[in-house]
Short mmCIF file of C-alpha atoms and ligand atoms in Angstrom, two decimals:
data_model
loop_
_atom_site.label_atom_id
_atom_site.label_comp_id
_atom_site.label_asym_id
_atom_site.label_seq_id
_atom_site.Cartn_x
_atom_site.Cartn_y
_atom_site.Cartn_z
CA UNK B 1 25.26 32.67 -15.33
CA UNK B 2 27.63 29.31 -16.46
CA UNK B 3 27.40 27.10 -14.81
CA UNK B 4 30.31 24.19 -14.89
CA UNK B 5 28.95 21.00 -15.11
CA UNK B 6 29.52 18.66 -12.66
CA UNK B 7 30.24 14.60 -13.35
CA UNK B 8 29.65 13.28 -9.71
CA UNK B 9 26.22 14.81 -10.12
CA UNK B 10 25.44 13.08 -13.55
CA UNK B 11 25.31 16.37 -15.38
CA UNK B 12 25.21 16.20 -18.80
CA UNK B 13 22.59 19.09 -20.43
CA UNK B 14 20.42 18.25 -23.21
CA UNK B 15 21.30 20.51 -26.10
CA UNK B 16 19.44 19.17 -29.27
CA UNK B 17 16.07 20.48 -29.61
CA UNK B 18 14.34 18.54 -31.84
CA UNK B 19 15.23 15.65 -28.94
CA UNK B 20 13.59 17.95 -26.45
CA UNK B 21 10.85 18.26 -28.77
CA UNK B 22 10.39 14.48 -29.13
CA UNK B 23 10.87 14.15 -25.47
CA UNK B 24 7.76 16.60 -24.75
CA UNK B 25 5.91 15.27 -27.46
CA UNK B 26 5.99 11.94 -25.82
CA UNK B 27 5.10 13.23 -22.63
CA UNK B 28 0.99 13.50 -23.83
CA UNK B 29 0.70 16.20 -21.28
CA UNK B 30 -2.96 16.38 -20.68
CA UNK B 31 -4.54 20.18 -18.71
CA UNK B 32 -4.94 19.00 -15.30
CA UNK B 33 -1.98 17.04 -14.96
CA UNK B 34 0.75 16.84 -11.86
CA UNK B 35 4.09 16.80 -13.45
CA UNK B 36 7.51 15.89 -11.66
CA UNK B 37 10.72 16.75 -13.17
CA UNK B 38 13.81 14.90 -11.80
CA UNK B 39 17.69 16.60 -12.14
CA UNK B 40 15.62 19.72 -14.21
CA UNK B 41 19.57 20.82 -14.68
CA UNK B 42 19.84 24.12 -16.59
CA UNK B 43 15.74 23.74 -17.37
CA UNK B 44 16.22 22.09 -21.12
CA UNK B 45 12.52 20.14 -20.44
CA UNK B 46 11.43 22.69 -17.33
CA UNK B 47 10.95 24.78 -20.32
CA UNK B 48 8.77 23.50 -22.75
CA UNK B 49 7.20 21.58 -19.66
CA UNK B 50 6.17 24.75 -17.84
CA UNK B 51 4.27 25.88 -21.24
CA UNK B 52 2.39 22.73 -20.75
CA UNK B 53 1.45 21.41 -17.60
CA UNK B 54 -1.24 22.23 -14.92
CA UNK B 55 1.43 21.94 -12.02
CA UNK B 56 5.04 21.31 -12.05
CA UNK B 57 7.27 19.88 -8.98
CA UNK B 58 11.09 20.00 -10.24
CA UNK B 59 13.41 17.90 -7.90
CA UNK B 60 17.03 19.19 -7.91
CA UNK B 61 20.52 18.23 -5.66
CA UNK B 62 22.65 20.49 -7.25
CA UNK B 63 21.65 24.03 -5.29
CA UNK B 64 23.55 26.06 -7.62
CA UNK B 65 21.29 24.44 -10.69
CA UNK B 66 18.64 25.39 -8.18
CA UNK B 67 19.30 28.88 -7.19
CA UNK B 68 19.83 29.12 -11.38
CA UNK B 69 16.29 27.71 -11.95
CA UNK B 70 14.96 29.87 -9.13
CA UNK B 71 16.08 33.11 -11.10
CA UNK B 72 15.06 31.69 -14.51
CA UNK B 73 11.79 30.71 -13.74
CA UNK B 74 10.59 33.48 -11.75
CA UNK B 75 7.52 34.34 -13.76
CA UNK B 76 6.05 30.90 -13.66
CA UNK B 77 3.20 30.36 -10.17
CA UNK B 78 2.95 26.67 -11.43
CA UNK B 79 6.31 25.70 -10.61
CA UNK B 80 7.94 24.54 -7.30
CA UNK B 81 11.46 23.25 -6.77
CA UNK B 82 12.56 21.13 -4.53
CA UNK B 83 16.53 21.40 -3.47
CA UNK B 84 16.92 17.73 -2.26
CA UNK B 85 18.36 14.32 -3.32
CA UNK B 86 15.60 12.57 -5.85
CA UNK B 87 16.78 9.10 -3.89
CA UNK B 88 15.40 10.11 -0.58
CA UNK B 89 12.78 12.31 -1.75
CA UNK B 90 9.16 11.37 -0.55
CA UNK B 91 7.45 11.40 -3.77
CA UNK B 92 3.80 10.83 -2.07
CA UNK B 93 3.99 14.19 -0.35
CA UNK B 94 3.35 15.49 -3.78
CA UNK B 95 0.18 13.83 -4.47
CA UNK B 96 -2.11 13.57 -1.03
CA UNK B 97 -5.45 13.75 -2.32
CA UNK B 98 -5.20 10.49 -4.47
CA UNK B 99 -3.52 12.10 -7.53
CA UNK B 100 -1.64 10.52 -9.96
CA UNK B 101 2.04 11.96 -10.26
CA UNK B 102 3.23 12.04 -14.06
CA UNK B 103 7.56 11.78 -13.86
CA UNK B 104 9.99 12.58 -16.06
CA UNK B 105 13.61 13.11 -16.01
CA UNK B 106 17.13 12.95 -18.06
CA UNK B 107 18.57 11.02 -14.90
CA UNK B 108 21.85 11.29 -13.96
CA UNK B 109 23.12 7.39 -14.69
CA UNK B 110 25.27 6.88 -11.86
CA UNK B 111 21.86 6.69 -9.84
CA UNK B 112 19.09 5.59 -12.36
CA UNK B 113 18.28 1.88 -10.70
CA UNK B 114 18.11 2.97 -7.37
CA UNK B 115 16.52 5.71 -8.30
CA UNK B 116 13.50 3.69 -10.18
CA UNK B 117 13.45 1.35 -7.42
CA UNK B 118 12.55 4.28 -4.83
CA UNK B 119 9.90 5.40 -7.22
CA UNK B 120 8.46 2.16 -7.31
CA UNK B 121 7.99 2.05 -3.17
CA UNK B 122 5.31 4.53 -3.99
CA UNK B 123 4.08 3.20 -7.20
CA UNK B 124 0.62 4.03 -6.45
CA UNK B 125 0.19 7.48 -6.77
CA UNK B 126 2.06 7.37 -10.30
CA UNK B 127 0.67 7.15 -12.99
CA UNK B 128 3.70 7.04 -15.41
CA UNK B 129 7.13 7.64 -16.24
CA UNK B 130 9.18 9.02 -19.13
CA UNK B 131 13.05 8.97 -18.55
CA UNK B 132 16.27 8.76 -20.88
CA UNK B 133 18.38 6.50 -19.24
CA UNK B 134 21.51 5.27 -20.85
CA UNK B 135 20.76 2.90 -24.32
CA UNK B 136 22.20 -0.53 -22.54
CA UNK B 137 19.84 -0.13 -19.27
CA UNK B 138 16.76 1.00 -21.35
CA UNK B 139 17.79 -2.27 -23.26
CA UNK B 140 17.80 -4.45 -19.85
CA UNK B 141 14.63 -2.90 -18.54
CA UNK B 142 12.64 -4.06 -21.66
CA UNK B 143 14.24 -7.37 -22.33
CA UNK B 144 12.69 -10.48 -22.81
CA UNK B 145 14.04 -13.98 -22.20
CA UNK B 146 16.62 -15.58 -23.94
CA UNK B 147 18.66 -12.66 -24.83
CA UNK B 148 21.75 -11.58 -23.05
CA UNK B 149 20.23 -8.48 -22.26
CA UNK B 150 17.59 -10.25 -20.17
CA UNK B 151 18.23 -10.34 -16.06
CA UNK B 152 17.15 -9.06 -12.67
CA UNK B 153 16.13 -5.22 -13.69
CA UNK B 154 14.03 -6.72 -16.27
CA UNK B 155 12.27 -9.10 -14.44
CA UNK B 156 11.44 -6.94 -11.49
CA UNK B 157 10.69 -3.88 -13.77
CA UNK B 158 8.22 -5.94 -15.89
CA UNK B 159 6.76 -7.13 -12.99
CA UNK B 160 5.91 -3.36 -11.74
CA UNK B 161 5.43 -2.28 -14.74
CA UNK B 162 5.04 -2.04 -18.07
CA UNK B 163 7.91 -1.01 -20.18
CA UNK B 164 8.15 0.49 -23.41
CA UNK B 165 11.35 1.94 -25.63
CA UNK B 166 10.56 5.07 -27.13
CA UNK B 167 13.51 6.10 -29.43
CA UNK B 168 17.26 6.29 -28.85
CA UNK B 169 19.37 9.55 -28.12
CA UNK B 170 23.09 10.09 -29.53
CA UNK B 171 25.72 11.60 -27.53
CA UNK B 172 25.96 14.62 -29.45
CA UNK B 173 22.43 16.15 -28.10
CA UNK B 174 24.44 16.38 -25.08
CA UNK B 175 27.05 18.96 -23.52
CA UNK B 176 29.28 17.48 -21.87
CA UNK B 177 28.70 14.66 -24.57
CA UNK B 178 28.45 11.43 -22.61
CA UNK B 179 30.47 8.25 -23.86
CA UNK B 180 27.39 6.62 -24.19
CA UNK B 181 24.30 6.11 -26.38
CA UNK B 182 21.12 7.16 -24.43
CA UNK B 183 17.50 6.27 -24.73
CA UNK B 184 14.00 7.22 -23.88
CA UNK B 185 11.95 4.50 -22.16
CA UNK B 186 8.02 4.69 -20.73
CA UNK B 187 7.52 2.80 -17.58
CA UNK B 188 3.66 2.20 -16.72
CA UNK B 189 2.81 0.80 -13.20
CA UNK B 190 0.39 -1.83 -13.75
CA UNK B 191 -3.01 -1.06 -11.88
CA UNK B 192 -2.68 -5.21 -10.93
CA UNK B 193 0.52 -7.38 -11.45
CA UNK B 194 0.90 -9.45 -14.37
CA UNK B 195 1.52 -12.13 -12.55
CA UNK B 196 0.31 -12.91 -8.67
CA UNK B 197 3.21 -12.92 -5.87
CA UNK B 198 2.27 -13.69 -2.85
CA UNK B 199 5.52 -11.80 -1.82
CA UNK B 200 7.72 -9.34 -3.61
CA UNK B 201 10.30 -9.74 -1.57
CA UNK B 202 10.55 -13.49 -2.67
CA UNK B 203 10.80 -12.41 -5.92
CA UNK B 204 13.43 -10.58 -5.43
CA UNK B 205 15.46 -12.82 -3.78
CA UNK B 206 14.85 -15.54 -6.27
CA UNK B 207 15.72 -13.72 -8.97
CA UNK B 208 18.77 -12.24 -7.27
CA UNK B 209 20.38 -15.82 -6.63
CA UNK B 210 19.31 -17.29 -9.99
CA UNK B 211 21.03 -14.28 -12.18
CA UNK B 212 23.98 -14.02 -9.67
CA UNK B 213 25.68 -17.18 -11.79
CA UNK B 214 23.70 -16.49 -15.07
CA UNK B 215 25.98 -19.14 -16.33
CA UNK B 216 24.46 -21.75 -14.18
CA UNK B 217 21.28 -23.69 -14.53
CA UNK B 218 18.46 -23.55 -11.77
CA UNK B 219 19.31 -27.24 -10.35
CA UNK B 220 22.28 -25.13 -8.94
CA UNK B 221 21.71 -21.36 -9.11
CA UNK B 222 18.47 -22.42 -6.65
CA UNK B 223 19.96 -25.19 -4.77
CA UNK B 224 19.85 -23.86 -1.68
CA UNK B 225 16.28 -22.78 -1.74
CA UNK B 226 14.07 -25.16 -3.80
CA UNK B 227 15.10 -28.88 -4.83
CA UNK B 228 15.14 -29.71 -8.43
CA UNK B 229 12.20 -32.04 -7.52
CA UNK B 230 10.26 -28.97 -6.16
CA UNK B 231 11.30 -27.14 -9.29
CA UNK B 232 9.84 -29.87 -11.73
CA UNK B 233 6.71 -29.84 -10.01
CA UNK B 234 6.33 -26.29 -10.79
CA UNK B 235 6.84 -27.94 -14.48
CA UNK B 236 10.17 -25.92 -14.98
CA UNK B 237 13.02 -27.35 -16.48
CA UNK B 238 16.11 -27.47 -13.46
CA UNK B 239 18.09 -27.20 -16.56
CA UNK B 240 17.38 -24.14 -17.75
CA UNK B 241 19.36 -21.18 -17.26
CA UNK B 242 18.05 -17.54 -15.26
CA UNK B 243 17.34 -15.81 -18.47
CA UNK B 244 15.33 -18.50 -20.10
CA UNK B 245 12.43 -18.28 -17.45
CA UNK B 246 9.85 -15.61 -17.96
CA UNK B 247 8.56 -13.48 -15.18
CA UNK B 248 5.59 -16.15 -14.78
CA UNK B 249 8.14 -18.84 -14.13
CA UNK B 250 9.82 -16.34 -11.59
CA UNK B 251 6.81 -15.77 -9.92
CA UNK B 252 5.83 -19.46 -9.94
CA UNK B 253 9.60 -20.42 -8.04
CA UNK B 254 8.86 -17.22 -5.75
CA UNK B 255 5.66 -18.83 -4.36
CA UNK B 256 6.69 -22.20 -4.11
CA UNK B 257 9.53 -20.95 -1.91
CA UNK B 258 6.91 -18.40 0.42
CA UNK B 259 4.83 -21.31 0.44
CA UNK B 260 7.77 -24.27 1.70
CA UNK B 261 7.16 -24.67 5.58
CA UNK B 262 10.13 -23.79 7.60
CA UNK B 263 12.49 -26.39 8.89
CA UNK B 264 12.94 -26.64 11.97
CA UNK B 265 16.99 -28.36 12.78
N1 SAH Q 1 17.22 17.71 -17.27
C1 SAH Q 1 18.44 18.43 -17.59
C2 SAH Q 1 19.65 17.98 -16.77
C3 SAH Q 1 20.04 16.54 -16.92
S1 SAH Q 1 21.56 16.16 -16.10
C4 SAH Q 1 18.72 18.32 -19.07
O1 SAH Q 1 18.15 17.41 -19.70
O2 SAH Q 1 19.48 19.09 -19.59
C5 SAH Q 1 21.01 15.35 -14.62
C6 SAH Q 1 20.52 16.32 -13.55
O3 SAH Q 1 20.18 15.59 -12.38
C7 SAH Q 1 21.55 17.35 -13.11
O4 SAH Q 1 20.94 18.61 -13.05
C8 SAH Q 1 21.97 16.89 -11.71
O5 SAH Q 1 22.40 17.94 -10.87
C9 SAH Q 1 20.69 16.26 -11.21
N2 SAH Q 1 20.87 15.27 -10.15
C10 SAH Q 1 21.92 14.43 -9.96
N3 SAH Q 1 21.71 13.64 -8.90
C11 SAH Q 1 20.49 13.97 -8.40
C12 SAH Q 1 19.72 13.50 -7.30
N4 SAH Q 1 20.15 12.53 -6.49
N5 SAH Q 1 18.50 14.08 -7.07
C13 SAH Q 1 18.04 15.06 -7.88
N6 SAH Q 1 18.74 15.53 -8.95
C14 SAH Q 1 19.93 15.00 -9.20
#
């Protein structure tokens, strides 16, 4: 059966096998294991992944790529796919006895950040995470300060988890070949934080405002929300820029700001 592949659903099928091999290889599938695929496409990793794992859960929008799946995979009892959108997809249901979900997935770009951040709501019962992504995000996501690469995805990634680049994948193991390069990154929740927040959400917005004028230095990036006296006290320079303060700076400016009493006009 072809099957056309379709851009608004990210589609672009891995071809190269000595990538899929890699990809696999990195998984260190252990016997035992849970295993979640997201986008399994055409079933390049369902593959080698069903020779492999204990239990596989494939999530999948495109029902066509499903009902294709469904016929290919017919012989396998430890597979189950899911027809639904990975973005709204309860990823706990799959592990309610305490298990530890392993993920992986060639995500569909258009979606990738959102798509991490939804993971992340349930970043307990996961143990770890192997996706290609494109080259320049797998870039941001492992970043450290002082580069240009450095910004909001890499703080709040970092702080979640820990990131590692694996190896980068050219266009060409692709069909349709995508105009960009690809990569393979390992995300590892941390079992505590790095760094202590007393709220995440804080974080976040902190973050947000000082990278939305990257440009600008704290003094006025922050304005609004802490004083450059309250940010020296922290013993952070006001002139410093968003992407020269690590994640422990971050988290410092996030607690000073959950911790400021509320005025009261
Ligand atoms: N893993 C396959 C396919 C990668 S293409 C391979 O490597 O060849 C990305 C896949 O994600 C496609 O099958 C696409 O239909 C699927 N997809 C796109 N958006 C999705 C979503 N929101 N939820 C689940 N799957 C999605």
């Amino acid at each position: 059966m072809a099957h056309q592949a379709r851009k608004r659903f990210g589609q672009n099928f891995l071809q190269d096998q000595n990538i899929i091999n890699n990809i696999i290889g990195s998984a260190m599938i252990r016997s035992g294991e849970n295993w979640v695929e997201i986008g399994a496409g055409q079933g390049a990793l369902t593959q080698p992944l069903l020779q492999k794992v204990s239990h596989l859960d494939v999530v999948e929008l495109d029902r066509d790529l499903v009902t294709l799946l469904q016929h290919k995979f017919v012989d396998y009892k430890n597979l189950t796919i899911h027809s639904s959108d990975a973005l709204r997809f309860d990823f706990s249901s799959l592990a309610p006895n305490g298990e530890k979900l392993h993920v992986i997935g060639n995500l569909p770009y258009n979606i990738s950040t959102p798509l991490m951040f939804h993971l992340l709501e349930t970043t307990d019962c996961i143990a770890d995470m192997l996706f290609m992504l494109q080259k320049e995000v797998v870039n941001r996501i492992c970043a450290e300060p002082n580069g240009k690469s450095y910004g909001r995805l890499g703080v709040m990634m970092q702080y979640y988890c820990s990131t590692e680049w694996l190896f980068d994948v050219p266009p060409e193991s692709f069909n349709p070949v995508p105009q960009v390069m690809s990569a393979i990154v390992r995300l590892v929740p941390h079992e505590k934080p790095p760094v202590e927040v007393d709220d995440v959400k804080m974080l976040a917005r902190v973050v947000s405002e000082a990278f939305s004028q990257r440009r600008k230095t704290l003094r006025n990036s922050l304005g609004k929300s802490l004083t450059e006296a309250e940010i020296l006290e922290l013993e952070i320079d006001a002139n410093l820029r968003a992407e020269n303060i690590s994640l422990a700076e971050f988290a410092k400016l996030a607690n000073a700001l959950s911790r400021k009493p509320v005025e009261i006009d």
